[in-house]
Tab-separated table of C-alpha atoms in Angstrom:
chain	number	residue	atom	x	y	z
A	1	MET	CA	110.560	-3.863	-23.274
A	2	THR	CA	110.790	-7.559	-21.957
A	3	SER	CA	109.616	-10.489	-24.334
A	4	PRO	CA	106.796	-12.940	-22.907
A	5	THR	CA	108.413	-16.120	-21.388
A	6	SER	CA	107.019	-19.572	-21.957
A	7	PRO	CA	105.378	-21.250	-18.740
A	8	PRO	CA	107.616	-23.157	-16.991
A	9	LYS	CA	107.726	-26.775	-17.582
A	10	LEU	CA	106.307	-28.882	-14.988
A	11	ASP	CA	108.414	-31.483	-13.560
A	12	LYS	CA	107.018	-35.266	-14.683
A	13	TYR	CA	105.990	-36.182	-11.465
A	14	SER	CA	103.812	-33.244	-11.095
A	15	LYS	CA	100.004	-34.299	-10.561
A	16	GLU	CA	99.556	-30.558	-12.095
A	17	ASN	CA	100.394	-32.400	-15.555
A	18	PRO	CA	97.387	-32.657	-17.902
A	19	TRP	CA	98.055	-36.227	-18.378
A	20	TYR	CA	97.002	-36.652	-14.836
A	21	TYR	CA	93.606	-36.971	-14.715
A	22	LYS	CA	92.025	-36.346	-11.305
A	23	ASP	CA	88.574	-37.584	-12.126
A	24	LEU	CA	88.588	-41.395	-13.099
A	25	THR	CA	84.858	-41.365	-13.756
A	26	SER	CA	84.838	-41.354	-17.748
A	27	HIS	CA	88.285	-43.128	-17.728
A	28	LEU	CA	87.522	-46.350	-17.062
A	29	ALA	CA	85.825	-48.507	-19.535
A	30	HIS	CA	83.054	-50.954	-18.313
A	31	ASP	CA	85.016	-53.987	-19.213
A	32	SER	CA	87.974	-52.976	-17.031
A	33	ARG	CA	85.370	-52.532	-14.331
A	34	LYS	CA	84.068	-55.908	-14.992
A	35	LEU	CA	87.746	-57.308	-15.137
A	36	LEU	CA	88.298	-56.018	-11.577
A	37	GLU	CA	85.225	-57.267	-10.141
A	38	GLU	CA	84.685	-61.021	-11.987
A	39	TYR	CA	88.578	-61.957	-12.283
A	40	SER	CA	90.281	-59.768	-9.421
A	41	HIS	CA	86.754	-60.101	-7.105
A	42	ILE	CA	86.754	-56.880	-6.323
A	43	PRO	CA	83.162	-55.768	-5.032
A	44	PRO	CA	82.021	-53.009	-7.275
A	45	GLU	CA	81.999	-50.187	-5.091
A	46	ASP	CA	85.198	-50.453	-3.874
A	47	ILE	CA	86.379	-50.369	-7.503
A	48	ASP	CA	87.276	-46.587	-7.780
A	49	ALA	CA	89.184	-46.275	-4.527
A	50	HIS	CA	91.191	-49.276	-5.372
A	51	VAL	CA	91.983	-47.995	-8.995
A	52	TYR	CA	93.037	-44.707	-7.272
A	53	LYS	CA	95.401	-45.929	-5.036
A	54	MET	CA	97.084	-48.407	-7.076
A	55	ARG	CA	97.657	-45.388	-9.609
A	56	ASN	CA	99.114	-43.408	-7.405
A	57	VAL	CA	101.396	-46.208	-6.374
A	58	LEU	CA	102.829	-46.815	-10.367
A	59	TRP	CA	102.956	-43.216	-10.631
A	60	THR	CA	105.649	-43.087	-8.228
A	61	HIS	CA	107.476	-45.715	-9.884
A	62	ALA	CA	107.612	-44.631	-13.405
A	63	PRO	CA	104.992	-41.226	-13.909
A	64	TYR	CA	104.142	-42.418	-17.893
A	65	PRO	CA	101.169	-40.645	-19.732
A	66	CYS	CA	99.231	-44.227	-19.404
A	67	ILE	CA	99.498	-44.228	-15.719
A	68	GLY	CA	98.010	-40.659	-15.217
A	69	GLU	CA	95.162	-41.232	-17.947
A	70	PHE	CA	94.225	-44.730	-16.341
A	71	LYS	CA	95.294	-46.219	-19.369
A	72	PHE	CA	97.350	-49.105	-17.485
A	73	LEU	CA	93.603	-50.707	-17.309
A	74	THR	CA	92.799	-50.135	-20.940
A	75	LEU	CA	91.839	-53.518	-22.637
A	76	ASN	CA	92.662	-52.606	-26.293
A	77	LEU	CA	92.991	-56.770	-27.360
A	78	PRO	CA	89.562	-57.432	-26.884
A	79	LYS	CA	88.627	-54.702	-29.646
A	80	HIS	CA	91.429	-55.772	-32.128
A	81	PRO	CA	90.045	-56.911	-35.400
A	82	LYS	CA	92.342	-59.993	-34.620
A	83	TYR	CA	91.069	-60.616	-31.186
A	84	THR	CA	88.723	-63.858	-32.198
A	85	HIS	CA	91.183	-65.292	-34.760
A	86	LEU	CA	93.861	-64.590	-31.906
A	87	LEU	CA	92.037	-66.603	-29.204
A	88	SER	CA	91.757	-69.360	-31.608
A	89	LEU	CA	95.565	-69.363	-32.369
A	90	LEU	CA	96.023	-69.647	-28.771
A	91	GLN	CA	93.704	-72.528	-27.618
A	92	PRO	CA	95.993	-75.218	-25.950
A	93	SER	CA	96.684	-78.512	-27.652
A	94	PRO	CA	97.010	-81.638	-25.681
A	95	ALA	CA	99.945	-82.625	-28.400
A	96	ALA	CA	102.356	-80.001	-27.219
A	97	LEU	CA	103.218	-77.242	-25.107
A	98	GLY	CA	102.052	-73.704	-25.681
A	99	PRO	CA	100.908	-71.735	-27.799
A	100	TYR	CA	102.512	-69.041	-26.191
A	101	LEU	CA	102.066	-65.249	-26.194
A	102	LEU	CA	104.425	-62.552	-25.192
A	103	ASP	CA	102.852	-58.873	-24.552
A	104	LEU	CA	105.912	-56.639	-25.329
A	105	GLY	CA	106.084	-53.800	-23.159
A	106	CYS	CA	103.018	-55.037	-20.986
A	107	CYS	CA	103.074	-52.320	-18.263
A	108	VAL	CA	100.826	-54.197	-15.359
A	109	ALA	CA	100.224	-56.952	-17.973
A	110	GLN	CA	96.448	-56.181	-17.625
A	111	GLU	CA	95.881	-57.604	-21.337
A	112	LEU	CA	97.500	-60.780	-19.880
A	113	ARG	CA	94.979	-60.887	-17.170
A	114	SER	CA	91.895	-60.338	-19.332
A	115	LEU	CA	93.170	-63.187	-21.506
A	116	ALA	CA	93.380	-65.197	-18.801
A	117	HIS	CA	89.801	-64.298	-18.048
A	118	ALA	CA	88.744	-65.414	-21.093
A	119	GLY	CA	89.774	-68.873	-20.749
A	120	ILE	CA	93.637	-68.910	-22.023
A	121	PRO	CA	95.997	-70.832	-19.399
A	122	SER	CA	98.134	-68.322	-17.693
A	123	THR	CA	100.929	-70.148	-18.107
A	124	ASN	CA	100.623	-69.982	-21.413
A	125	LEU	CA	101.164	-66.117	-21.192
A	126	PHE	CA	104.540	-64.114	-20.956
A	127	GLY	CA	105.126	-60.172	-20.214
A	128	SER	CA	107.976	-58.027	-20.362
A	129	ASP	CA	108.119	-54.167	-19.264
A	130	LEU	CA	111.231	-52.073	-18.743
A	131	ASN	CA	109.723	-51.191	-15.418
A	132	PRO	CA	110.006	-54.079	-12.815
A	133	SER	CA	107.653	-52.101	-10.394
A	134	TYR	CA	105.001	-52.014	-12.709
A	135	LEU	CA	104.940	-55.874	-13.027
A	136	THR	CA	105.614	-56.777	-9.486
A	137	THR	CA	102.705	-54.019	-8.185
A	138	SER	CA	100.503	-56.014	-11.091
A	139	TYR	CA	99.779	-58.696	-8.360
A	140	GLN	CA	98.356	-56.368	-6.193
A	141	LEU	CA	96.454	-54.572	-8.947
A	142	PHE	CA	94.797	-57.237	-9.973
A	143	ASN	CA	94.921	-59.837	-6.522
A	144	ASP	CA	95.954	-62.680	-8.461
A	145	ALA	CA	99.365	-63.545	-6.626
A	146	SER	CA	98.415	-67.233	-6.223
A	147	THR	CA	96.200	-67.762	-9.205
A	148	PHE	CA	98.015	-65.980	-12.165
A	149	HIS	CA	100.938	-68.200	-13.489
A	150	GLY	CA	102.177	-66.103	-16.277
A	151	THR	CA	105.602	-65.310	-16.822
A	152	LEU	CA	106.271	-61.626	-15.948
A	153	VAL	CA	109.923	-60.503	-16.809
A	154	PRO	CA	111.613	-56.954	-16.352
A	155	ALA	CA	113.923	-56.268	-19.724
A	156	ASN	CA	114.632	-53.754	-21.841
A	157	ILE	CA	114.013	-54.406	-25.670
A	158	PHE	CA	117.042	-52.589	-27.209
A	159	SER	CA	119.579	-54.079	-24.716
A	160	PRO	CA	122.641	-55.968	-26.942
A	161	THR	CA	122.565	-59.103	-24.543
A	162	LEU	CA	118.666	-59.567	-24.495
A	163	PHE	CA	118.447	-62.893	-25.850
A	164	ASP	CA	121.486	-64.275	-23.598
A	165	SER	CA	119.876	-62.944	-20.769
A	166	ALA	CA	116.234	-61.606	-20.216
A	167	PHE	CA	114.763	-63.301	-23.319
A	168	LYS	CA	117.122	-66.577	-23.293
A	169	GLY	CA	115.468	-69.480	-24.611
A	170	TRP	CA	112.644	-67.449	-26.224
A	171	GLU	CA	114.213	-67.471	-29.964
A	172	LYS	CA	111.069	-68.540	-32.237
A	173	LYS	CA	109.065	-69.540	-28.995
A	174	PHE	CA	106.129	-67.626	-29.448
A	175	LYS	CA	102.829	-68.028	-31.743
A	176	VAL	CA	101.629	-64.544	-30.983
A	177	VAL	CA	103.632	-60.989	-30.072
A	178	HIS	CA	101.530	-58.258	-28.884
A	179	ALA	CA	102.827	-54.668	-28.482
A	180	GLY	CA	100.090	-51.830	-26.996
A	181	LEU	CA	100.892	-48.606	-27.062
A	182	PHE	CA	104.745	-49.386	-27.390
A	183	LEU	CA	106.200	-48.712	-30.834
A	184	HIS	CA	105.105	-45.066	-30.765
A	185	LEU	CA	107.470	-44.720	-28.163
A	186	PHE	CA	110.235	-44.628	-30.667
A	187	ASN	CA	111.721	-43.274	-33.975
A	188	ARG	CA	111.892	-45.450	-36.521
A	189	GLU	CA	115.219	-46.887	-36.784
A	190	GLN	CA	114.150	-47.891	-33.222
A	191	GLN	CA	111.299	-49.344	-34.287
A	192	VAL	CA	113.045	-51.000	-37.205
A	193	ASP	CA	115.349	-52.315	-34.244
A	194	VAL	CA	112.229	-53.528	-32.357
A	195	CYS	CA	110.434	-55.588	-34.969
A	196	GLU	CA	113.400	-57.378	-35.627
A	197	ARG	CA	113.459	-58.593	-32.363
A	198	ILE	CA	110.096	-59.657	-32.389
A	199	VAL	CA	110.504	-61.408	-35.828
A	200	LYS	CA	113.378	-63.096	-33.779
A	201	LEU	CA	110.732	-64.121	-31.048
A	202	LEU	CA	108.254	-65.477	-33.328
A	203	ARG	CA	107.903	-68.943	-34.558
A	204	GLU	CA	108.795	-69.643	-38.112
A	205	GLU	CA	105.554	-70.905	-39.298
A	206	VAL	CA	102.455	-70.027	-41.001
A	207	GLY	CA	99.959	-68.246	-38.701
A	208	SER	CA	102.771	-66.634	-36.195
A	209	LEU	CA	100.893	-63.150	-35.670
A	210	PHE	CA	102.265	-59.812	-34.047
A	211	LEU	CA	99.619	-57.453	-33.697
A	212	GLY	CA	98.993	-54.252	-31.651
A	213	GLU	CA	97.515	-50.792	-31.408
A	214	MET	CA	99.087	-47.510	-30.886
A	215	VAL	CA	98.714	-43.555	-31.386
A	216	GLY	CA	98.969	-42.917	-35.065
A	217	CYS	CA	99.123	-39.714	-37.476
A	218	ALA	CA	97.544	-39.232	-40.934
A	219	GLY	CA	100.510	-39.325	-43.104
A	220	GLY	CA	103.064	-40.935	-40.968
A	221	GLY	CA	105.934	-38.895	-39.546
A	222	GLU	CA	108.039	-37.730	-36.292
A	223	ARG	CA	106.842	-36.041	-33.678
A	224	GLY	CA	109.209	-33.537	-31.500
A	225	PRO	CA	109.309	-33.139	-28.034
A	226	LYS	CA	106.302	-32.012	-26.528
A	227	ALA	CA	105.847	-27.887	-24.808
A	228	SER	CA	104.961	-29.841	-21.296
A	229	LYS	CA	107.996	-31.662	-19.873
A	230	PHE	CA	107.782	-35.413	-19.743
A	231	TRP	CA	111.116	-36.898	-20.788
A	232	GLY	CA	114.056	-36.239	-18.235
A	233	LYS	CA	117.380	-34.506	-19.356
A	234	GLY	CA	119.251	-36.250	-21.957
A	235	GLU	CA	116.028	-38.294	-22.887
A	236	GLU	CA	114.026	-35.834	-24.971
A	237	ARG	CA	113.409	-38.122	-28.396
A	238	ARG	CA	111.071	-37.876	-31.381
A	239	GLN	CA	108.871	-40.350	-31.587
A	240	PHE	CA	107.846	-42.062	-35.235
A	241	LEU	CA	103.913	-42.137	-35.361
A	242	HIS	CA	101.918	-44.335	-38.312
A	243	ASP	CA	99.167	-44.633	-40.484
A	244	GLU	CA	98.524	-47.321	-42.825
A	245	ASP	CA	100.734	-46.684	-45.397
A	246	SER	CA	103.502	-45.878	-43.427
A	247	PHE	CA	102.932	-49.092	-41.464
A	248	ALA	CA	103.032	-51.092	-44.461
A	249	LYS	CA	106.373	-49.576	-45.330
A	250	LEU	CA	107.919	-50.244	-41.996
A	251	TRP	CA	106.846	-53.613	-42.057
A	252	GLU	CA	108.446	-54.273	-45.496
A	253	HIS	CA	111.875	-52.705	-44.620
A	254	VAL	CA	111.560	-55.181	-41.626
A	255	ALA	CA	110.853	-58.214	-43.645
A	256	GLU	CA	113.570	-57.249	-45.904
A	257	VAL	CA	116.244	-56.934	-43.150
A	258	THR	CA	115.080	-60.327	-41.584
A	259	GLY	CA	115.351	-62.146	-44.830
A	260	THR	CA	111.215	-62.900	-44.536
A	261	LYS	CA	110.328	-60.576	-47.429
A	262	GLY	CA	106.679	-61.842	-49.257
A	263	LYS	CA	106.049	-63.894	-46.242
A	264	TRP	CA	103.688	-61.833	-44.419
A	265	LYS	CA	100.144	-60.603	-44.455
A	266	VAL	CA	100.248	-56.939	-43.172
A	267	GLU	CA	96.787	-55.054	-42.123
A	268	SER	CA	96.119	-51.950	-40.225
A	269	ARG	CA	93.396	-49.484	-39.526
A	270	PHE	CA	93.753	-45.363	-38.954
A	271	LYS	CA	91.454	-43.117	-37.511
A	272	GLU	CA	92.264	-39.808	-37.092
A	273	ARG	CA	90.980	-38.216	-33.908
A	274	ALA	CA	88.398	-35.743	-34.133
A	275	ASN	CA	87.980	-32.545	-31.888
A	276	GLY	CA	87.034	-33.740	-28.278
A	277	GLU	CA	86.841	-37.786	-29.406
A	278	GLY	CA	88.535	-40.576	-27.566
A	279	ASP	CA	91.311	-42.226	-28.856
A	280	GLY	CA	89.237	-45.306	-30.075
A	281	ASN	CA	89.883	-47.792	-27.026
A	282	GLY	CA	86.804	-46.849	-25.445
A	283	GLY	CA	88.153	-46.037	-22.114
A	284	SER	CA	89.119	-42.606	-22.215
A	285	LYS	CA	87.891	-39.188	-23.649
A	286	GLY	CA	91.102	-38.250	-24.900
A	287	CYS	CA	94.783	-38.554	-25.059
A	288	ALA	CA	96.334	-35.676	-23.560
A	289	PHE	CA	100.306	-36.289	-24.309
A	290	PHE	CA	99.848	-36.934	-27.863
A	291	THR	CA	98.219	-34.016	-29.488
A	292	GLY	CA	98.207	-32.019	-32.530
A	293	GLU	CA	96.580	-32.171	-36.117
A	294	GLY	CA	96.311	-35.581	-37.673
A	295	ILE	CA	96.445	-37.565	-34.432
A	296	GLY	CA	94.428	-40.679	-34.122
A	297	TRP	CA	94.628	-44.267	-33.224
A	298	ILE	CA	96.274	-47.200	-35.484
A	299	THR	CA	95.748	-51.096	-34.988
A	300	PHE	CA	97.886	-53.357	-37.094
A	301	SER	CA	99.078	-56.958	-37.519
A	302	ALA	CA	101.465	-58.754	-39.780
A	303	GLU	CA	100.545	-62.620	-40.011
A	304	ARG	CA	103.064	-65.085	-41.272
A	305	VAL	CA	101.313	-66.776	-44.491
A	306	GLU	CA	104.875	-69.328	-45.548
């Protein structure tokens, strides 16, 4: 008698993975189309073909689920509860340089392009991503090589020489640090490490702000490797997903280890995803990579209050 066998895991570059969406129709939000039309000056009738073409280019560089699901064009910041406050923080002052914003794990820096379109000087906008090709390809995606003057830097946030190399001169530089669809890639210990570095990047003054959004999970906790293959050999990892309580505890621990306990106002909103419901960002009918009971969407912020 033979035992049933599991279907073979797909190579992460395979376009048969469930997170490689074949149809763009329901996965590109109105605000993303508007950005490509108004900021990038792409004719409306050409947008779909342009997005398909650029998605295939990005997929060959690094086939993350956010690429397959067209989330590299999703604009989460304008939907964040702190967005209006964020815009006020980023208004330039004639008396000083900045204020500056850093987008960690910025992918193709779509949020930075959205901020530039909203009137924030692009010279005050910084982005970093592990994949240099995402950053270089972003100029072709947004058709702005001659008009976007932000700083895009490839970097590994865990590098022991980060502040002596890619982030040299960036300590205490930023009024705002944003991390979208980023922290949920790591386990809790790694998240603490990332957040310690974020505190180091932020200005030591009232109003400095860390904010973002990510996939969350009711009750908080680690999720193991998925049945479908994504991580390569030796890469499979456990990822810690948060709800309001677990994120508050994470930042409480970060404040303790950075000597900033009592200096932050922490807020978050978690919404569990119902069956068939989107991830809360308005640009997708669902997330094929993160699935299971209790999965949802969390927005968060930690603002310096003293």
